[in-house]
Amino acid sequence: MPSQLEHAIPTKISELHRRLVGPKLRIAGRVLVYDAADALATLLDYDGRHTVSVDVSNALDDRSGEWASERLSTVIALGYLEEIYSEHPRTDDLPSGVEPPTAGIRFRAILVAPARDLDLMLWDAVVEDVQARAGEK
């Protein structure tokens, strides 16, 4: 019998932290900054304050131009949160009032898909509901 693929846990960008290193996660946000030379994107949460640094080097494909070339394009990313020890996130490209990505962690994407019609506020509400239901079990 074939084994099932690992489920990606829906997660809010504002809730990414070291305790989530390991399991496959699904996040959604807007591409605030994309650095093509380093294949790094900074995703912005719906609230316009929380960000995460995303390594997209393993997720680039023919459709990447749909989100990489358009500032604030909405995407869904699947991947893993990993600890990094070598660098601090760049903050010079961030608008005032936006929290820089958490130092010491980075999201390594295995898939980034454009999601133009995704309502990020609704996404976060659904994630909260899923987490609440999981806590009831």
Tab-separated table of N, CA and C in Angstrom:
chain	number	residue	atom	x	y	z
A	1	MET	N	0.837	-1.167	0.000
A	1	MET	CA	0.000	0.000	0.000
A	1	MET	C	0.892	1.245	0.000
A	2	PRO	N	0.602	2.225	-0.886
A	2	PRO	CA	1.431	3.425	-0.934
A	2	PRO	C	1.251	4.261	0.332
A	3	SER	N	2.334	4.871	0.751
A	3	SER	CA	2.248	5.720	1.943
A	3	SER	C	1.657	7.075	1.566
A	4	GLN	N	0.953	7.686	2.504
A	4	GLN	CA	0.370	8.997	2.259
A	4	GLN	C	1.427	10.077	2.413
A	5	LEU	N	1.224	11.150	1.684
A	5	LEU	CA	2.122	12.283	1.809
A	5	LEU	C	1.904	12.957	3.158
A	6	GLU	N	2.952	13.554	3.671
A	6	GLU	CA	2.866	14.279	4.933
A	6	GLU	C	1.944	15.490	4.776
A	7	HIS	N	1.041	15.649	5.714
A	7	HIS	CA	0.097	16.766	5.722
A	7	HIS	C	0.826	18.063	6.068
A	8	ALA	N	0.521	19.137	5.356
A	8	ALA	CA	1.100	20.457	5.657
A	8	ALA	C	0.156	21.188	6.598
A	9	ILE	N	0.656	21.582	7.745
A	9	ILE	CA	-0.162	22.230	8.772
A	9	ILE	C	-0.383	23.697	8.404
A	10	PRO	N	-1.641	24.121	8.230
A	10	PRO	CA	-1.896	25.543	7.959
A	10	PRO	C	-1.429	26.386	9.147
A	11	THR	N	-0.653	27.428	8.858
A	11	THR	CA	-0.035	28.228	9.915
A	11	THR	C	-0.035	29.697	9.515
A	12	LYS	N	-0.307	30.555	10.488
A	12	LYS	CA	-0.250	31.997	10.256
A	12	LYS	C	1.208	32.453	10.311
A	13	ILE	N	1.575	33.396	9.475
A	13	ILE	CA	2.940	33.927	9.481
A	13	ILE	C	3.283	34.493	10.859
A	14	SER	N	2.326	35.111	11.496
A	14	SER	CA	2.582	35.719	12.804
A	14	SER	C	2.865	34.680	13.889
A	15	GLU	N	2.587	33.408	13.623
A	15	GLU	CA	2.798	32.364	14.619
A	15	GLU	C	4.015	31.478	14.339
A	16	LEU	N	4.822	31.848	13.358
A	16	LEU	CA	6.015	31.065	13.063
A	16	LEU	C	7.081	31.318	14.123
A	17	HIS	N	7.585	30.266	14.715
A	17	HIS	CA	8.605	30.360	15.757
A	17	HIS	C	9.366	29.041	15.808
A	18	ARG	N	10.408	28.987	16.580
A	18	ARG	CA	11.311	27.824	16.622
A	18	ARG	C	10.610	26.505	16.959
A	19	ARG	N	9.531	26.561	17.725
A	19	ARG	CA	8.830	25.312	18.075
A	19	ARG	C	8.237	24.626	16.849
A	20	LEU	N	8.092	25.351	15.751
A	20	LEU	CA	7.508	24.777	14.537
A	20	LEU	C	8.561	24.256	13.558
A	21	VAL	N	9.812	24.216	13.961
A	21	VAL	CA	10.852	23.643	13.114
A	21	VAL	C	10.601	22.142	13.026
A	22	GLY	N	10.523	21.625	11.808
A	22	GLY	CA	10.356	20.182	11.632
A	22	GLY	C	9.185	19.781	10.756
A	23	PRO	N	7.924	20.002	11.198
A	23	PRO	CA	6.797	19.531	10.389
A	23	PRO	C	6.580	20.386	9.139
A	24	LYS	N	5.945	19.799	8.140
A	24	LYS	CA	5.619	20.536	6.917
A	24	LYS	C	4.503	21.529	7.241
A	25	LEU	N	4.683	22.763	6.791
A	25	LEU	CA	3.736	23.836	7.074
A	25	LEU	C	3.199	24.427	5.771
A	26	ARG	N	2.027	25.037	5.871
A	26	ARG	CA	1.427	25.776	4.752
A	26	ARG	C	1.174	27.191	5.248
A	27	ILE	N	1.731	28.172	4.562
A	27	ILE	CA	1.544	29.565	4.931
A	27	ILE	C	1.010	30.344	3.729
A	28	ALA	N	0.433	31.494	4.003
A	28	ALA	CA	-0.057	32.367	2.934
A	28	ALA	C	0.298	33.801	3.290
A	29	GLY	N	0.657	34.577	2.279
A	29	GLY	CA	0.990	35.973	2.513
A	29	GLY	C	1.217	36.703	1.204
A	30	ARG	N	1.639	37.940	1.342
A	30	ARG	CA	1.949	38.766	0.171
A	30	ARG	C	3.461	38.905	0.033
A	31	VAL	N	3.942	38.838	-1.199
A	31	VAL	CA	5.373	38.973	-1.460
A	31	VAL	C	5.737	40.455	-1.329
A	32	LEU	N	6.394	40.784	-0.239
A	32	LEU	CA	6.788	42.170	0.016
A	32	LEU	C	8.082	42.508	-0.701
A	33	VAL	N	9.053	41.584	-0.612
A	33	VAL	CA	10.364	41.775	-1.237
A	33	VAL	C	10.786	40.436	-1.834
A	34	TYR	N	11.351	40.479	-3.050
A	34	TYR	CA	11.915	39.270	-3.649
A	34	TYR	C	13.318	39.593	-4.133
A	35	ASP	N	14.288	38.847	-3.631
A	35	ASP	CA	15.691	39.002	-4.014
A	35	ASP	C	16.044	37.827	-4.925
A	36	ALA	N	16.038	38.055	-6.226
A	36	ALA	CA	16.274	36.985	-7.193
A	36	ALA	C	17.686	36.412	-7.082
A	37	ALA	N	18.666	37.239	-6.747
A	37	ALA	CA	20.054	36.772	-6.657
A	37	ALA	C	20.220	35.711	-5.577
A	38	ASP	N	19.528	35.874	-4.455
A	38	ASP	CA	19.638	34.914	-3.349
A	38	ASP	C	18.441	33.982	-3.257
A	39	ALA	N	17.454	34.140	-4.149
A	39	ALA	CA	16.218	33.345	-4.131
A	39	ALA	C	15.536	33.430	-2.772
A	40	LEU	N	15.469	34.646	-2.237
A	40	LEU	CA	14.815	34.884	-0.952
A	40	LEU	C	13.654	35.852	-1.138
A	41	ALA	N	12.529	35.487	-0.545
A	41	ALA	CA	11.357	36.363	-0.555
A	41	ALA	C	11.002	36.695	0.887
A	42	THR	N	10.422	37.841	1.085
A	42	THR	CA	9.866	38.196	2.383
A	42	THR	C	8.361	38.249	2.206
A	43	LEU	N	7.661	37.379	2.950
A	43	LEU	CA	6.202	37.356	2.889
A	43	LEU	C	5.628	38.170	4.034
A	44	LEU	N	4.560	38.875	3.740
A	44	LEU	CA	3.881	39.757	4.678
A	44	LEU	C	2.533	39.150	5.037
A	45	ASP	N	2.220	39.109	6.326
A	45	ASP	CA	0.943	38.614	6.823
A	45	ASP	C	-0.174	39.583	6.438
A	46	TYR	N	-1.426	39.146	6.574
A	46	TYR	CA	-2.552	39.995	6.180
A	46	TYR	C	-2.616	41.296	6.975
A	47	ASP	N	-2.120	41.267	8.211
A	47	ASP	CA	-2.219	42.450	9.069
A	47	ASP	C	-1.217	43.543	8.688
A	48	GLY	N	-0.308	43.221	7.773
A	48	GLY	CA	0.659	44.208	7.316
A	48	GLY	C	1.796	44.466	8.282
A	49	ARG	N	1.956	43.622	9.305
A	49	ARG	CA	3.009	43.831	10.303
A	49	ARG	C	3.994	42.678	10.379
A	50	HIS	N	3.543	41.447	10.274
A	50	HIS	CA	4.400	40.282	10.481
A	50	HIS	C	4.965	39.776	9.164
A	51	THR	N	6.243	39.382	9.196
A	51	THR	CA	6.909	38.899	7.996
A	51	THR	C	7.672	37.613	8.288
A	52	VAL	N	8.013	36.914	7.217
A	52	VAL	CA	8.873	35.744	7.318
A	52	VAL	C	9.782	35.722	6.095
A	53	SER	N	11.026	35.340	6.320
A	53	SER	CA	11.986	35.170	5.242
A	53	SER	C	11.781	33.776	4.647
A	54	VAL	N	11.660	33.708	3.321
A	54	VAL	CA	11.366	32.445	2.640
A	54	VAL	C	12.443	32.157	1.600
A	55	ASP	N	13.070	30.998	1.725
A	55	ASP	CA	14.018	30.528	0.719
A	55	ASP	C	13.191	29.824	-0.352
A	56	VAL	N	13.137	30.396	-1.545
A	56	VAL	CA	12.313	29.843	-2.617
A	56	VAL	C	13.141	29.091	-3.657
A	57	SER	N	14.416	28.845	-3.383
A	57	SER	CA	15.305	28.236	-4.383
A	57	SER	C	14.810	26.871	-4.856
A	58	ASN	N	14.151	26.117	-4.003
A	58	ASN	CA	13.642	24.798	-4.394
A	58	ASN	C	12.247	24.860	-4.993
A	59	ALA	N	11.643	26.043	-5.026
A	59	ALA	CA	10.256	26.165	-5.465
A	59	ALA	C	10.096	26.935	-6.773
A	60	LEU	N	11.197	27.387	-7.351
A	60	LEU	CA	11.103	28.159	-8.585
A	60	LEU	C	10.736	27.258	-9.755
A	61	ASP	N	9.774	27.714	-10.557
A	61	ASP	CA	9.345	26.956	-11.733
A	61	ASP	C	8.831	27.935	-12.789
A	62	ASP	N	8.187	27.418	-13.822
A	62	ASP	CA	7.704	28.263	-14.915
A	62	ASP	C	6.671	29.296	-14.470
A	63	ARG	N	5.938	29.011	-13.381
A	63	ARG	CA	4.891	29.918	-12.912
A	63	ARG	C	5.408	30.945	-11.903
A	64	SER	N	6.667	30.865	-11.538
A	64	SER	CA	7.202	31.760	-10.510
A	64	SER	C	7.131	33.225	-10.910
A	65	GLY	N	7.217	33.506	-12.194
A	65	GLY	CA	7.142	34.887	-12.651
A	65	GLY	C	5.828	35.557	-12.292
A	66	GLU	N	4.776	34.745	-12.103
A	66	GLU	CA	3.466	35.296	-11.752
A	66	GLU	C	3.490	35.996	-10.397
A	67	TRP	N	4.301	35.506	-9.482
A	67	TRP	CA	4.348	36.131	-8.156
A	67	TRP	C	5.655	36.877	-7.908
A	68	ALA	N	6.738	36.454	-8.532
A	68	ALA	CA	8.043	37.058	-8.246
A	68	ALA	C	8.162	38.468	-8.822
A	69	SER	N	7.488	38.739	-9.909
A	69	SER	CA	7.633	40.045	-10.557
A	69	SER	C	6.582	41.059	-10.112
A	70	GLU	N	5.635	40.638	-9.313
A	70	GLU	CA	4.563	41.542	-8.891
A	70	GLU	C	4.624	41.788	-7.385
A	71	ARG	N	4.914	43.005	-6.989
A	71	ARG	CA	4.990	43.349	-5.566
A	71	ARG	C	3.618	43.180	-4.925
A	72	LEU	N	3.604	42.594	-3.752
A	72	LEU	CA	2.409	42.327	-2.956
A	72	LEU	C	1.472	41.302	-3.583
A	73	SER	N	2.012	40.455	-4.462
A	73	SER	CA	1.187	39.371	-4.987
A	73	SER	C	0.945	38.351	-3.868
A	74	THR	N	-0.242	37.778	-3.848
A	74	THR	CA	-0.614	36.827	-2.807
A	74	THR	C	-0.200	35.424	-3.233
A	75	VAL	N	0.427	34.691	-2.303
A	75	VAL	CA	0.890	33.334	-2.587
A	75	VAL	C	0.572	32.405	-1.411
A	76	ILE	N	0.553	31.132	-1.723
A	76	ILE	CA	0.530	30.075	-0.710
A	76	ILE	C	1.851	29.327	-0.860
A	77	ALA	N	2.498	29.040	0.257
A	77	ALA	CA	3.776	28.327	0.231
A	77	ALA	C	3.702	27.110	1.147
A	78	LEU	N	4.240	25.995	0.664
A	78	LEU	CA	4.384	24.790	1.473
A	78	LEU	C	5.863	24.567	1.683
A	79	GLY	N	6.222	24.142	2.892
A	79	GLY	CA	7.630	23.900	3.164
A	79	GLY	C	7.884	23.644	4.626
A	80	TYR	N	9.097	23.933	5.027
A	80	TYR	CA	9.550	23.627	6.383
A	80	TYR	C	10.238	24.839	6.982
A	81	LEU	N	9.966	25.073	8.241
A	81	LEU	CA	10.671	26.107	8.967
A	81	LEU	C	11.992	25.523	9.438
A	82	GLU	N	13.065	26.261	9.233
A	82	GLU	CA	14.370	25.760	9.650
A	82	GLU	C	15.115	26.830	10.429
A	83	GLU	N	15.989	26.369	11.302
A	83	GLU	CA	16.840	27.284	12.054
A	83	GLU	C	18.047	27.624	11.188
A	84	ILE	N	18.429	28.883	11.213
A	84	ILE	CA	19.634	29.321	10.513
A	84	ILE	C	20.501	30.065	11.525
A	85	TYR	N	21.784	29.940	11.356
A	85	TYR	CA	22.702	30.511	12.340
A	85	TYR	C	23.625	31.569	11.753
A	86	SER	N	23.610	31.725	10.445
A	86	SER	CA	24.646	32.524	9.815
A	86	SER	C	24.303	33.991	9.590
A	87	GLU	N	23.032	34.331	9.493
A	87	GLU	CA	22.735	35.700	9.110
A	87	GLU	C	21.476	36.225	9.789
A	88	HIS	N	21.386	37.538	9.824
A	88	HIS	CA	20.188	38.197	10.324
A	88	HIS	C	19.375	38.658	9.125
A	89	PRO	N	18.062	38.638	9.224
A	89	PRO	CA	17.245	39.075	8.088
A	89	PRO	C	17.523	40.533	7.732
A	90	ARG	N	17.468	40.833	6.451
A	90	ARG	CA	17.635	42.218	5.999
A	90	ARG	C	16.384	43.002	6.352
A	91	THR	N	16.572	44.208	6.825
A	91	THR	CA	15.433	45.041	7.195
A	91	THR	C	15.381	46.338	6.412
A	92	ASP	N	16.393	46.613	5.596
A	92	ASP	CA	16.436	47.888	4.888
A	92	ASP	C	15.361	48.015	3.812
A	93	ASP	N	14.796	46.895	3.341
A	93	ASP	CA	13.764	46.938	2.310
A	93	ASP	C	12.350	47.003	2.889
A	94	LEU	N	12.211	46.950	4.209
A	94	LEU	CA	10.893	46.886	4.822
A	94	LEU	C	10.335	48.273	5.106
A	95	PRO	N	9.054	48.463	4.840
A	95	PRO	CA	8.430	49.748	5.188
A	95	PRO	C	8.383	49.938	6.706
A	96	SER	N	8.240	51.167	7.151
A	96	SER	CA	8.156	51.407	8.591
A	96	SER	C	6.876	50.767	9.133
A	97	GLY	N	6.963	50.295	10.358
A	97	GLY	CA	5.817	49.650	11.000
A	97	GLY	C	5.726	48.163	10.755
A	98	VAL	N	6.568	47.631	9.865
A	98	VAL	CA	6.562	46.202	9.568
A	98	VAL	C	7.662	45.533	10.382
A	99	GLU	N	7.288	44.490	11.117
A	99	GLU	CA	8.277	43.761	11.908
A	99	GLU	C	9.190	42.965	10.982
A	100	PRO	N	10.490	42.991	11.216
A	100	PRO	CA	11.391	42.188	10.375
A	100	PRO	C	11.181	40.702	10.646
A	101	PRO	N	11.576	39.857	9.706
A	101	PRO	CA	11.479	38.413	9.956
A	101	PRO	C	12.251	38.041	11.222
A	102	THR	N	11.766	37.023	11.899
A	102	THR	CA	12.411	36.565	13.117
A	102	THR	C	13.818	36.075	12.804
A	103	ALA	N	14.792	36.588	13.535
A	103	ALA	CA	16.180	36.154	13.355
A	103	ALA	C	16.305	34.699	13.785
A	104	GLY	N	17.077	33.939	13.047
A	104	GLY	CA	17.350	32.558	13.419
A	104	GLY	C	16.424	31.531	12.814
A	105	ILE	N	15.371	31.959	12.104
A	105	ILE	CA	14.511	30.996	11.413
A	105	ILE	C	14.244	31.475	9.996
A	106	ARG	N	14.020	30.514	9.123
A	106	ARG	CA	13.671	30.794	7.733
A	106	ARG	C	12.750	29.685	7.259
A	107	PHE	N	11.800	30.056	6.414
A	107	PHE	CA	10.889	29.084	5.815
A	107	PHE	C	11.509	28.602	4.510
A	108	ARG	N	11.744	27.298	4.386
A	108	ARG	CA	12.288	26.733	3.147
A	108	ARG	C	11.116	26.170	2.344
A	109	ALA	N	10.746	26.871	1.281
A	109	ALA	CA	9.593	26.488	0.473
A	109	ALA	C	9.939	25.359	-0.488
A	110	ILE	N	9.011	24.412	-0.598
A	110	ILE	CA	9.126	23.383	-1.621
A	110	ILE	C	8.100	23.624	-2.730
A	111	LEU	N	7.144	24.510	-2.443
A	111	LEU	CA	6.143	24.910	-3.429
A	111	LEU	C	5.675	26.314	-3.088
A	112	VAL	N	5.647	27.176	-4.088
A	112	VAL	CA	5.053	28.506	-3.949
A	112	VAL	C	4.097	28.662	-5.112
A	113	ALA	N	2.831	28.919	-4.798
A	113	ALA	CA	1.814	29.042	-5.835
A	113	ALA	C	1.093	30.372	-5.712
A	114	PRO	N	0.877	31.039	-6.848
A	114	PRO	CA	0.114	32.287	-6.797
A	114	PRO	C	-1.308	32.000	-6.331
A	115	ALA	N	-1.876	32.933	-5.558
A	115	ALA	CA	-3.233	32.762	-5.030
A	115	ALA	C	-3.928	34.126	-5.047
A	116	ARG	N	-4.129	34.646	-6.236
A	116	ARG	CA	-4.666	36.004	-6.396
A	116	ARG	C	-5.972	36.240	-5.651
A	117	ASP	N	-6.848	35.250	-5.630
A	117	ASP	CA	-8.176	35.427	-5.052
A	117	ASP	C	-8.260	35.065	-3.576
A	118	LEU	N	-7.141	34.718	-2.965
A	118	LEU	CA	-7.153	34.323	-1.561
A	118	LEU	C	-7.314	35.539	-0.656
A	119	ASP	N	-8.299	35.490	0.216
A	119	ASP	CA	-8.521	36.530	1.220
A	119	ASP	C	-7.672	36.166	2.433
A	120	LEU	N	-6.608	36.917	2.684
A	120	LEU	CA	-5.668	36.568	3.754
A	120	LEU	C	-6.276	36.710	5.143
A	121	MET	N	-7.202	37.627	5.316
A	121	MET	CA	-7.868	37.748	6.609
A	121	MET	C	-8.718	36.503	6.867
A	122	LEU	N	-9.403	36.021	5.846
A	122	LEU	CA	-10.180	34.787	5.966
A	122	LEU	C	-9.250	33.597	6.205
A	123	TRP	N	-8.108	33.553	5.507
A	123	TRP	CA	-7.114	32.495	5.712
A	123	TRP	C	-6.726	32.406	7.186
A	124	ASP	N	-6.377	33.545	7.778
A	124	ASP	CA	-5.971	33.552	9.180
A	124	ASP	C	-7.108	33.104	10.094
A	125	ALA	N	-8.337	33.509	9.797
A	125	ALA	CA	-9.486	33.092	10.603
A	125	ALA	C	-9.687	31.582	10.524
A	126	VAL	N	-9.539	31.025	9.340
A	126	VAL	CA	-9.686	29.571	9.169
A	126	VAL	C	-8.577	28.831	9.905
A	127	VAL	N	-7.350	29.333	9.822
A	127	VAL	CA	-6.230	28.712	10.537
A	127	VAL	C	-6.515	28.705	12.043
A	128	GLU	N	-7.009	29.816	12.566
A	128	GLU	CA	-7.349	29.873	13.989
A	128	GLU	C	-8.421	28.843	14.338
A	129	ASP	N	-9.427	28.702	13.483
A	129	ASP	CA	-10.504	27.734	13.714
A	129	ASP	C	-9.969	26.303	13.694
A	130	VAL	N	-9.111	25.998	12.722
A	130	VAL	CA	-8.513	24.656	12.636
A	130	VAL	C	-7.696	24.359	13.887
A	131	GLN	N	-6.924	25.335	14.345
A	131	GLN	CA	-6.108	25.147	15.543
A	131	GLN	C	-6.991	24.949	16.778
A	132	ALA	N	-8.082	25.695	16.869
A	132	ALA	CA	-8.991	25.555	18.006
A	132	ALA	C	-9.629	24.172	18.012
A	133	ARG	N	-10.037	23.693	16.842
A	133	ARG	CA	-10.653	22.363	16.753
A	133	ARG	C	-9.651	21.269	17.081
A	134	ALA	N	-8.399	21.455	16.665
A	134	ALA	CA	-7.363	20.469	16.965
A	134	ALA	C	-7.114	20.414	18.475
A	135	GLY	N	-7.238	21.555	19.143
A	135	GLY	CA	-7.047	21.611	20.583
A	135	GLY	C	-8.167	20.936	21.350
A	136	GLU	N	-9.351	20.803	20.730
A	136	GLU	CA	-10.497	20.159	21.379
A	136	GLU	C	-10.369	18.647	21.399
A	137	LYS	N	-9.590	18.103	20.493
A	137	LYS	CA	-9.489	16.635	20.374
A	137	LYS	C	-8.666	16.040	21.466
